[in-house]
PDB file of C-alpha atoms and ligand atoms in Angstrom:
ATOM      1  CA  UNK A   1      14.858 -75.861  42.669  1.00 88.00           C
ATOM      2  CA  UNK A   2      18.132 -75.146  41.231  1.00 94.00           C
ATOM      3  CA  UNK A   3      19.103 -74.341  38.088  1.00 92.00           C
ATOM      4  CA  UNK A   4      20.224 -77.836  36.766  1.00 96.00           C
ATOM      5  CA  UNK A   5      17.147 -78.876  37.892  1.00 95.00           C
ATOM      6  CA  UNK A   6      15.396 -76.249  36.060  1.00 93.00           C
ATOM      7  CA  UNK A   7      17.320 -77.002  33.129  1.00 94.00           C
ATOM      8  CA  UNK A   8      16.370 -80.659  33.215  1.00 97.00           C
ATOM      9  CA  UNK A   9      12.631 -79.962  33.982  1.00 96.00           C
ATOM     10  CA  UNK A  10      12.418 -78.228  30.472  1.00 95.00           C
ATOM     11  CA  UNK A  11      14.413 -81.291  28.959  1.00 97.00           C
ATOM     12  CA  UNK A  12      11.644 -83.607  30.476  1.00 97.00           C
ATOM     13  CA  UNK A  13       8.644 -81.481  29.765  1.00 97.00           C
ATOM     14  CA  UNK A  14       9.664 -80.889  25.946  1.00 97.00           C
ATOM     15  CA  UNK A  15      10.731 -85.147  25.605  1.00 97.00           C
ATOM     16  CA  UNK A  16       7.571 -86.450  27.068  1.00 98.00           C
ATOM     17  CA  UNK A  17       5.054 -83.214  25.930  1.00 97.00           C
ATOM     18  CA  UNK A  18       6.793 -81.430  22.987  1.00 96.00           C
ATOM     19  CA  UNK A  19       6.020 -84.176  20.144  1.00 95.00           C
ATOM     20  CA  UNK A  20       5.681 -81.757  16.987  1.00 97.00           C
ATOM     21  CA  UNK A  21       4.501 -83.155  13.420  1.00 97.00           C
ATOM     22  CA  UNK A  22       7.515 -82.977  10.915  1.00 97.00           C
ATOM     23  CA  UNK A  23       6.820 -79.381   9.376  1.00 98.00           C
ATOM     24  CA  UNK A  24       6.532 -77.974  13.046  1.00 98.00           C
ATOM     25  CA  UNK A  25       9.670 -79.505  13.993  1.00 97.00           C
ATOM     26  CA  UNK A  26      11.335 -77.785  11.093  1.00 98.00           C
ATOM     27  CA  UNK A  27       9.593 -74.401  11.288  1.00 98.00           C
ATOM     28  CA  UNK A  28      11.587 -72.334  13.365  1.00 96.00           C
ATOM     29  CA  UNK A  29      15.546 -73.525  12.374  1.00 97.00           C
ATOM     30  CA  UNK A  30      13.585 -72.155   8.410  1.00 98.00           C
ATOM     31  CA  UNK A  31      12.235 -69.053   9.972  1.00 98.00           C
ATOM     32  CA  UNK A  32      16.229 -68.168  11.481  1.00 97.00           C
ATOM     33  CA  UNK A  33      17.338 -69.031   8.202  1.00 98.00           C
ATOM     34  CA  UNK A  34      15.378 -66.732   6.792  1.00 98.00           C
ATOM     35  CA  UNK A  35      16.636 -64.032   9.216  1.00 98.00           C
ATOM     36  CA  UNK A  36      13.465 -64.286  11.638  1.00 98.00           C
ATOM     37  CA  UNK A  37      14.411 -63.432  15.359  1.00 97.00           C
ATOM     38  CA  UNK A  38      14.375 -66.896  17.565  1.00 96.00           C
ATOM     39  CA  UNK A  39      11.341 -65.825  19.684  1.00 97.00           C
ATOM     40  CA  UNK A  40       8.568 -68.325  19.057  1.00 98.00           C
ATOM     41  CA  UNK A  41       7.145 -70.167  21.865  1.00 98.00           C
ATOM     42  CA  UNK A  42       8.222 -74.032  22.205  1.00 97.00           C
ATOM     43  CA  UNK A  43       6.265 -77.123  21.243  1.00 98.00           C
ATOM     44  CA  UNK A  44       5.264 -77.782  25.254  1.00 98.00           C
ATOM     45  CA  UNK A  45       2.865 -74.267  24.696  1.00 98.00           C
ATOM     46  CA  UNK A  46       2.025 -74.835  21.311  1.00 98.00           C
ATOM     47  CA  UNK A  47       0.300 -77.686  22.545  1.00 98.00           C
ATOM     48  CA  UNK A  48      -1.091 -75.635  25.464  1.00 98.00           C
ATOM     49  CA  UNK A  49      -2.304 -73.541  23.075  1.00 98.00           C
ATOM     50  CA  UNK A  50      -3.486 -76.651  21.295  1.00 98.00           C
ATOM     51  CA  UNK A  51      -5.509 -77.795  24.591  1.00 97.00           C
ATOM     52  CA  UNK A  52      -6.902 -74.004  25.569  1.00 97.00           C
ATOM     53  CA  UNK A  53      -8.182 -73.346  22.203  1.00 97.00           C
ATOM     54  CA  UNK A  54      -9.795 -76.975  22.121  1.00 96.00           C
ATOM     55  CA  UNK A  55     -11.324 -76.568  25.450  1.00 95.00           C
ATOM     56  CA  UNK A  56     -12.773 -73.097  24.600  1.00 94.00           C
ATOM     57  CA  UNK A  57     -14.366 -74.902  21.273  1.00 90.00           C
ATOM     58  CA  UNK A  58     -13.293 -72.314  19.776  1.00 85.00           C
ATOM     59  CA  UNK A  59     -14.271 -70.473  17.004  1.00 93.00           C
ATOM     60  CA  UNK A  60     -12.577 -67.906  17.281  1.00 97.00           C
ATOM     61  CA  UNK A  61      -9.152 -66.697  18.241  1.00 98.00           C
ATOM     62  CA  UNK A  62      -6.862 -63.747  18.398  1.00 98.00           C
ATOM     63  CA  UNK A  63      -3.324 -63.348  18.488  1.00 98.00           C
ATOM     64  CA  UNK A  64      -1.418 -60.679  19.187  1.00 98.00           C
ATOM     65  CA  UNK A  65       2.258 -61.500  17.704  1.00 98.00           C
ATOM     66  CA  UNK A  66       1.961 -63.994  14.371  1.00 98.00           C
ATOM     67  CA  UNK A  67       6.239 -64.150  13.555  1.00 98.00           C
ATOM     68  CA  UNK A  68       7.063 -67.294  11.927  1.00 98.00           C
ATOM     69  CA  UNK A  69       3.530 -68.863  12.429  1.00 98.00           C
ATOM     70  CA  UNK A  70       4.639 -71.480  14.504  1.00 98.00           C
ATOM     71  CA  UNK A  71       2.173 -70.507  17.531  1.00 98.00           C
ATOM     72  CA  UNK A  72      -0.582 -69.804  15.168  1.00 98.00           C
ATOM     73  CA  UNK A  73      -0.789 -73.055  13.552  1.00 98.00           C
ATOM     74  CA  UNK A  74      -0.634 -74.893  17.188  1.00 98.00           C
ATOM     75  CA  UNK A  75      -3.944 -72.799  17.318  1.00 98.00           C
ATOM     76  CA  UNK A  76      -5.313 -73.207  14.390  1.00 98.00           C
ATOM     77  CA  UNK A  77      -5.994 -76.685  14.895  1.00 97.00           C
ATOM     78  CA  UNK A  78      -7.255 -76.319  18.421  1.00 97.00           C
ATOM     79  CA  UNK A  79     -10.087 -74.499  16.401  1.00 97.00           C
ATOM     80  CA  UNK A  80     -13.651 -75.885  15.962  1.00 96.00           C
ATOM     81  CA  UNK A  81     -13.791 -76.938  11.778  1.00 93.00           C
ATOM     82  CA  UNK A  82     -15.262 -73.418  11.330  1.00 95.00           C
ATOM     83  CA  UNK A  83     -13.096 -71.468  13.562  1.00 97.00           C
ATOM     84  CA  UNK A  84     -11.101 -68.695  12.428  1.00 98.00           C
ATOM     85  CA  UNK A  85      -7.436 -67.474  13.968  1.00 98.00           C
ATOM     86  CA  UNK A  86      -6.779 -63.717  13.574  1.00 98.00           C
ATOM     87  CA  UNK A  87      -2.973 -63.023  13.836  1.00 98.00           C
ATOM     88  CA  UNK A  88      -1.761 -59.372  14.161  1.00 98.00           C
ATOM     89  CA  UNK A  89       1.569 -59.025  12.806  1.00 98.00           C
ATOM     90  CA  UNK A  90       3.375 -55.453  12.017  1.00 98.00           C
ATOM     91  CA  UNK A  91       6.862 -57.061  10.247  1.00 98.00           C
ATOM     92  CA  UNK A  92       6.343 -57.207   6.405  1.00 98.00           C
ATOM     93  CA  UNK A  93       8.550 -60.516   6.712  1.00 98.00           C
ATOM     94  CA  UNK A  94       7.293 -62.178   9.334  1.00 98.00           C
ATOM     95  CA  UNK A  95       3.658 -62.358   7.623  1.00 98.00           C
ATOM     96  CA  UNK A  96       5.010 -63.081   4.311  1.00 98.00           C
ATOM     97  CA  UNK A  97       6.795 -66.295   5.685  1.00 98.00           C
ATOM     98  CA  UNK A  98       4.020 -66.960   8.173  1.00 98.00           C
ATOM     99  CA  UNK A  99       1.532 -66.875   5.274  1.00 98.00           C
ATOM    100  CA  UNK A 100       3.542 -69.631   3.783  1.00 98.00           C
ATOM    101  CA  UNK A 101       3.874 -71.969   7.040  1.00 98.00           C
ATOM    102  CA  UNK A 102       0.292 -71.636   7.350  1.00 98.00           C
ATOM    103  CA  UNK A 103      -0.452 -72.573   3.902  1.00 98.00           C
ATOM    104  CA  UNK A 104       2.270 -75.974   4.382  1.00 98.00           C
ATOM    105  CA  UNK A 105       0.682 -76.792   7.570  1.00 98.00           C
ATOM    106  CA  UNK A 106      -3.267 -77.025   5.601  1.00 98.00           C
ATOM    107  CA  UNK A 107      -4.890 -74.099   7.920  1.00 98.00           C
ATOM    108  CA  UNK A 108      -4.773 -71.031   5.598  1.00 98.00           C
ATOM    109  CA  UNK A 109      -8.515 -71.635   4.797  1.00 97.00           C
ATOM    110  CA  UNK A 110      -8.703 -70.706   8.980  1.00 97.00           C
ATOM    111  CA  UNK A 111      -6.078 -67.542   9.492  1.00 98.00           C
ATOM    112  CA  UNK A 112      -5.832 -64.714   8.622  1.00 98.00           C
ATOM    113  CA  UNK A 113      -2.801 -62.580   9.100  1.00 98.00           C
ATOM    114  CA  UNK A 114      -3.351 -58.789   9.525  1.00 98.00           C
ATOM    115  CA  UNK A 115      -0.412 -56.750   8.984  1.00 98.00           C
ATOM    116  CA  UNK A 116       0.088 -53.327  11.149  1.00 98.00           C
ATOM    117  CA  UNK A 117       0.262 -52.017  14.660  1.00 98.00           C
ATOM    118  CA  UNK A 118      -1.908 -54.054  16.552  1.00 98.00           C
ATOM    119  CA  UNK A 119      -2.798 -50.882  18.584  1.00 98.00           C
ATOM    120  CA  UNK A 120      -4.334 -50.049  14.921  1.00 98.00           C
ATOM    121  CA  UNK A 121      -5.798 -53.519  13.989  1.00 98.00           C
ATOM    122  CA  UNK A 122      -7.159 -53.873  18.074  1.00 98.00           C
ATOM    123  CA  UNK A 123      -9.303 -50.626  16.800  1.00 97.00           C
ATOM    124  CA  UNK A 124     -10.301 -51.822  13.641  1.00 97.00           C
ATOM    125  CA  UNK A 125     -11.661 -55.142  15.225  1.00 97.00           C
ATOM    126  CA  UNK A 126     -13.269 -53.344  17.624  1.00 95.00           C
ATOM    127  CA  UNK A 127     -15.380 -52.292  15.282  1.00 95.00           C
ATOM    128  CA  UNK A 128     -15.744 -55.758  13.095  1.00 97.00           C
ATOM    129  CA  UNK A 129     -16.305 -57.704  16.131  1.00 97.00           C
ATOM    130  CA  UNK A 130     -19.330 -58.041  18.487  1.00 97.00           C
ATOM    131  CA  UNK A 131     -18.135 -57.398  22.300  1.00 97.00           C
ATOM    132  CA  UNK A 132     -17.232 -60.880  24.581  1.00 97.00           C
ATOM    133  CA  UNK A 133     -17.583 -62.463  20.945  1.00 97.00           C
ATOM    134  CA  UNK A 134     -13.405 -63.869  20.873  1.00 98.00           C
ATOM    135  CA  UNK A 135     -13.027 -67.316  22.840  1.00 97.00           C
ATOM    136  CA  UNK A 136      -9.245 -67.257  22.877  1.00 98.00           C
ATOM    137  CA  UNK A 137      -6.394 -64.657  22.721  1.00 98.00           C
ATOM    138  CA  UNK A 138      -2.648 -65.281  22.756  1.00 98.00           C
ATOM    139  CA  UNK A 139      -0.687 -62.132  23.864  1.00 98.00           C
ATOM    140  CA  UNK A 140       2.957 -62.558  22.382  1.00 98.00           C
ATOM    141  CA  UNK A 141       3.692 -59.371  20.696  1.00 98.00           C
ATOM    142  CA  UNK A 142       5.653 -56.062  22.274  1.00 97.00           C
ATOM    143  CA  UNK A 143       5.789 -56.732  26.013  1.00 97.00           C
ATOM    144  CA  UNK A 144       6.041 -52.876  26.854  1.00 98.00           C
ATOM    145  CA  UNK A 145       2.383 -52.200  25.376  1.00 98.00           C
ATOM    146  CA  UNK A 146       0.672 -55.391  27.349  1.00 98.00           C
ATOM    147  CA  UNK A 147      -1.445 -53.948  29.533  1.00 98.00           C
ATOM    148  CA  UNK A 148      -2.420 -51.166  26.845  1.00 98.00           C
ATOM    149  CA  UNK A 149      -3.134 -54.359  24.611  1.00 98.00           C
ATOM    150  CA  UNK A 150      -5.297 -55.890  27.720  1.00 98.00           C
ATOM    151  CA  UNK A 151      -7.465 -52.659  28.153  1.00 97.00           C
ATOM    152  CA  UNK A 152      -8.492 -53.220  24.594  1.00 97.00           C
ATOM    153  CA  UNK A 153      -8.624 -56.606  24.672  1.00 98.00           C
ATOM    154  CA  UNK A 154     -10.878 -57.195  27.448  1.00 98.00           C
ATOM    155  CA  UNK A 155     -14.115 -56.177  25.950  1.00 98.00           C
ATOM    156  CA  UNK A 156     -14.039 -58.620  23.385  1.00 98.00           C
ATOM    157  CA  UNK A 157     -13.511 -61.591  25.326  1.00 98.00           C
ATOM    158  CA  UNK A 158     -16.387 -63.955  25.721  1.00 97.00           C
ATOM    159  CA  UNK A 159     -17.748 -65.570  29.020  1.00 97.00           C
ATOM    160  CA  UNK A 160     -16.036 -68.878  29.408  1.00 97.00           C
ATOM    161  CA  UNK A 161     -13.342 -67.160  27.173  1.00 97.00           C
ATOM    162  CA  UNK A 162      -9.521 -66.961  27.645  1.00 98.00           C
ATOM    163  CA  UNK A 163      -6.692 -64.824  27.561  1.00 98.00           C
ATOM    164  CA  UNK A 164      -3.373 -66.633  27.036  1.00 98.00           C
ATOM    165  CA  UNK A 165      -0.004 -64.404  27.994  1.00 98.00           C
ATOM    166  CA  UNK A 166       3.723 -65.473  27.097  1.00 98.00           C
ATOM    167  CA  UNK A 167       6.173 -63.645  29.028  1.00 98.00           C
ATOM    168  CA  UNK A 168       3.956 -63.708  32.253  1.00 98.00           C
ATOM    169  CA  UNK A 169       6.988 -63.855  34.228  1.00 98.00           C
ATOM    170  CA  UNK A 170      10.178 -62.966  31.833  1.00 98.00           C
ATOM    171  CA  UNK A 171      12.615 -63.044  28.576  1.00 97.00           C
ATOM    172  CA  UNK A 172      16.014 -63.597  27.991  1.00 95.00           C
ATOM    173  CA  UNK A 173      16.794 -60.297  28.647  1.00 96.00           C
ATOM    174  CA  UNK A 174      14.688 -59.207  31.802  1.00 98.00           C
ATOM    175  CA  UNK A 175      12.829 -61.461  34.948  1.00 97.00           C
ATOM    176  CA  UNK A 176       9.952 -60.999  37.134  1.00 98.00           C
ATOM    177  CA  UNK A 177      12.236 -60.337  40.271  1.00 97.00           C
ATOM    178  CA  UNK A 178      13.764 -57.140  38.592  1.00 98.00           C
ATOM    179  CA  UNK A 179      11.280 -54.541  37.817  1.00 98.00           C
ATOM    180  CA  UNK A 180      13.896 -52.232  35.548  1.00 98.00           C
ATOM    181  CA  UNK A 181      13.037 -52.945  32.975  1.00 97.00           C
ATOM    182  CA  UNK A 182       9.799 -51.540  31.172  1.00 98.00           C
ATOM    183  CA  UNK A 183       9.119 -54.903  29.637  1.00 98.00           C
ATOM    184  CA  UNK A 184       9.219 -56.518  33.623  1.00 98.00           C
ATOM    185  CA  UNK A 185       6.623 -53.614  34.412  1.00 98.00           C
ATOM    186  CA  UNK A 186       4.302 -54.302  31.884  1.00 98.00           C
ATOM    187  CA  UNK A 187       4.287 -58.180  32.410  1.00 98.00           C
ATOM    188  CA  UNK A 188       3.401 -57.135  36.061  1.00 98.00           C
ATOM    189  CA  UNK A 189       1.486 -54.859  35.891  1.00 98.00           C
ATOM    190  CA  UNK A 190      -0.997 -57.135  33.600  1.00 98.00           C
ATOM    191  CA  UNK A 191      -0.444 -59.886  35.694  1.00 98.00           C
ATOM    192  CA  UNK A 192      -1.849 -57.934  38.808  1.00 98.00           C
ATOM    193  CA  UNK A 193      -4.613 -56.281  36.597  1.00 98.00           C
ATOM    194  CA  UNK A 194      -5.956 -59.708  35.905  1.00 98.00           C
ATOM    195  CA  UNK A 195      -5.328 -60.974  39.190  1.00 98.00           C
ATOM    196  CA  UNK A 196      -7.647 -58.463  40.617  1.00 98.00           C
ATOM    197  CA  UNK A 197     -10.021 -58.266  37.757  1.00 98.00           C
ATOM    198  CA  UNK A 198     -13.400 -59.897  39.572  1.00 98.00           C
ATOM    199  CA  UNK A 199     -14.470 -60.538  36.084  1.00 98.00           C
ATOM    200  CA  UNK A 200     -12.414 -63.338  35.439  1.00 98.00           C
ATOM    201  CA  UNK A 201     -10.073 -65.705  37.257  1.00 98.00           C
ATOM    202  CA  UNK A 202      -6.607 -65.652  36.348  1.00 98.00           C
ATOM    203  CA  UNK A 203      -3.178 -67.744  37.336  1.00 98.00           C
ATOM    204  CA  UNK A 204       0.249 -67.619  36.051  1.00 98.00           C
ATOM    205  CA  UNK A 205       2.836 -70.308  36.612  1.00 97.00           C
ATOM    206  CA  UNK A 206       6.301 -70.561  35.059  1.00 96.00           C
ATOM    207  CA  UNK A 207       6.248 -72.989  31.907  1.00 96.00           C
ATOM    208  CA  UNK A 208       9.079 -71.519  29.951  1.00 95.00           C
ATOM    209  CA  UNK A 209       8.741 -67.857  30.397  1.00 96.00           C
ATOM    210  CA  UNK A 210       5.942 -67.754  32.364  1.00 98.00           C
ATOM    211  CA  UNK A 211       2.388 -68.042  31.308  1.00 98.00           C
ATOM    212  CA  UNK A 212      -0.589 -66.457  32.332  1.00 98.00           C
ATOM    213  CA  UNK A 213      -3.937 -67.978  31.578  1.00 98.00           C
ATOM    214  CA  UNK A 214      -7.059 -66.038  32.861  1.00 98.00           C
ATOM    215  CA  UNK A 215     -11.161 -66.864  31.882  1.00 98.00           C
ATOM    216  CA  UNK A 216     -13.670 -64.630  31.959  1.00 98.00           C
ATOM    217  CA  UNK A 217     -16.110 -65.880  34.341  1.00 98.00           C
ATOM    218  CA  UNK A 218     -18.694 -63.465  34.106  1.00 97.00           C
TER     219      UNK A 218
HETATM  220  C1  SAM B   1       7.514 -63.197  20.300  1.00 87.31           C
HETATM  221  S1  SAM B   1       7.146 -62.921  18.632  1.00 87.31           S
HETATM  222  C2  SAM B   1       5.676 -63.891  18.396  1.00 87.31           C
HETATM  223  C3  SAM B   1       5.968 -65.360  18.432  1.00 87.31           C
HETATM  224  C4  SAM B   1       4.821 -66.209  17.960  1.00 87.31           C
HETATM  225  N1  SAM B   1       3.617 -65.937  18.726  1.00 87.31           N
HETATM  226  C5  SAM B   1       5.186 -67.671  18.118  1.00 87.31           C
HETATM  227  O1  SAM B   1       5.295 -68.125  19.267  1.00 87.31           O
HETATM  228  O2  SAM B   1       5.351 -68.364  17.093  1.00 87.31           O
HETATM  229  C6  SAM B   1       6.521 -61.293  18.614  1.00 87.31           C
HETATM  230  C7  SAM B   1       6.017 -60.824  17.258  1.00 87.31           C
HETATM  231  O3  SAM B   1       5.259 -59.633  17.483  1.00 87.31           O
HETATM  232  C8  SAM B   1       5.498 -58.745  16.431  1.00 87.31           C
HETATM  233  N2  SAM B   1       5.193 -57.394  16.900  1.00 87.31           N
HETATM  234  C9  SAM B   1       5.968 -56.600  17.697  1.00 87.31           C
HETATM  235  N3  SAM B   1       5.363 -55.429  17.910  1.00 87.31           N
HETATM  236  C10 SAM B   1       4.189 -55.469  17.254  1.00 87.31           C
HETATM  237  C11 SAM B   1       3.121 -54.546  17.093  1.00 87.31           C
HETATM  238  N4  SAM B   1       3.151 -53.335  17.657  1.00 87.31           N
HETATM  239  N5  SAM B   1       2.051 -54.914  16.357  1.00 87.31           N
HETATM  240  C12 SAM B   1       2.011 -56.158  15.778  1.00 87.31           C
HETATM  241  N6  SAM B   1       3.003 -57.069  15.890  1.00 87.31           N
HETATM  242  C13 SAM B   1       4.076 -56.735  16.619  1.00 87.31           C
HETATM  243  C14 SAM B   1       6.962 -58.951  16.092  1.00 87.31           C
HETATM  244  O4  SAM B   1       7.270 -58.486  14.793  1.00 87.31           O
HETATM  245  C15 SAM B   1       7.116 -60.460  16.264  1.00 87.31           C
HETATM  246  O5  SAM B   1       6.894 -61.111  15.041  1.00 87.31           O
END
């Protein structure tokens, strides 16, 4: 691998798997113009996300990380009819124009957006929500407080369920290589807590910045 290669591996897997429907396509250059940071995941894991949620038949989904909406609504309509997406979002922005893109894209009836610290809203859905009742969670909020997030996290996850992590293996600003940064310790140090979790069976590969799937198998 090089890095033109690289380069033209992403240019291949977003022409042939990053089709987007024409208010997805336009969602994040809105959400920049609206001063929203250019962090959402692309259109080839949105329709991961898509596929995992579909093959959990989901009904419901958590996600950790809401922005612009753009990864919810991929989500969303992985969702069985009645399937609901809880997004946990702390920016007073981001879930006011999220709220919107969700209500554009027809699946408002199926989020809901929770505004706080998701170390607060993990607690209050800890109480809400029976344990190994959640079929799908996307991890994609501060990188620092992953394996924090997983410790509450795993509980709730059901058998056959999945846990979904961008920035398995890096950012823009930090990679997997260079462990000095606390955002490249906390990406690893989830990584290996799921890798040696015997409860579930987890694998990471390097589709943008890295994704880590894992399912809990028991
Ligand atoms: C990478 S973006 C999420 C991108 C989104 N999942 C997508 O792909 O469309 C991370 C989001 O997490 C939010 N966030 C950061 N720290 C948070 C926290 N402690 N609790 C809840 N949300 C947080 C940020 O405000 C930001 O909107």
């Amino acid at each position: 691998m090089t890095p033109d290669r690289w380069q033209a591996t992403e240019s291949y897997l977003a022409e042939v798997f990053g089709r987007e429907d024409a208010h997805l396509a336009q969602l994040q250059s809105k959400a920049i113009e609206a001063g929203l940071p250019d962090i959402a995941v692309d259109a080839v894991v949105g329709r991961l996300l898509l596929l995992l949620t579909g093959l959990t038949r989901g009904r419901r989904a958590i996600e950790l990380g809401t922005l612009g909406g753009y990864s919810g609504i991929w989500m969303a309509r992985g969702l069985q009819p009645d399937g609901k997406l809880i997004t946990l979002e702390i920016d007073e922005k981001h879930g006011n124009f999220a709220q919107d893109q969700f209500t554009q894209a027809g699946v408002a009836d199926r989020v809901e957006i929770r505004r706080g610290d998701a170390l607060d809203t993990l607690g209050e859905l800890k109480g809400e929500l029976a344990p190994r009742s959640v079929d799908l969670v996307f991890l994609d909020a501060d990188k620092e407080r992953y394996p924090t997030y997983w410790k509450l996290l795993r509980p709730m996850i059901a058998v056959g369920g999945l846990l979904v992590m961008d920035n398995a293996l890096g950012s823009v600003s930090w990679w997997i290589d260079d462990l000095s940064s606390p955002s490249a310790r906390a990406a690893d140090e989830t990584n290996r807590l799921l890798a040696d979790d015997p409860d579930f069976e987890a694998v990471a590969f390097p589709l943008r910045q890295g994704i880590m799937i894992a399912r809990r198998i028991r």
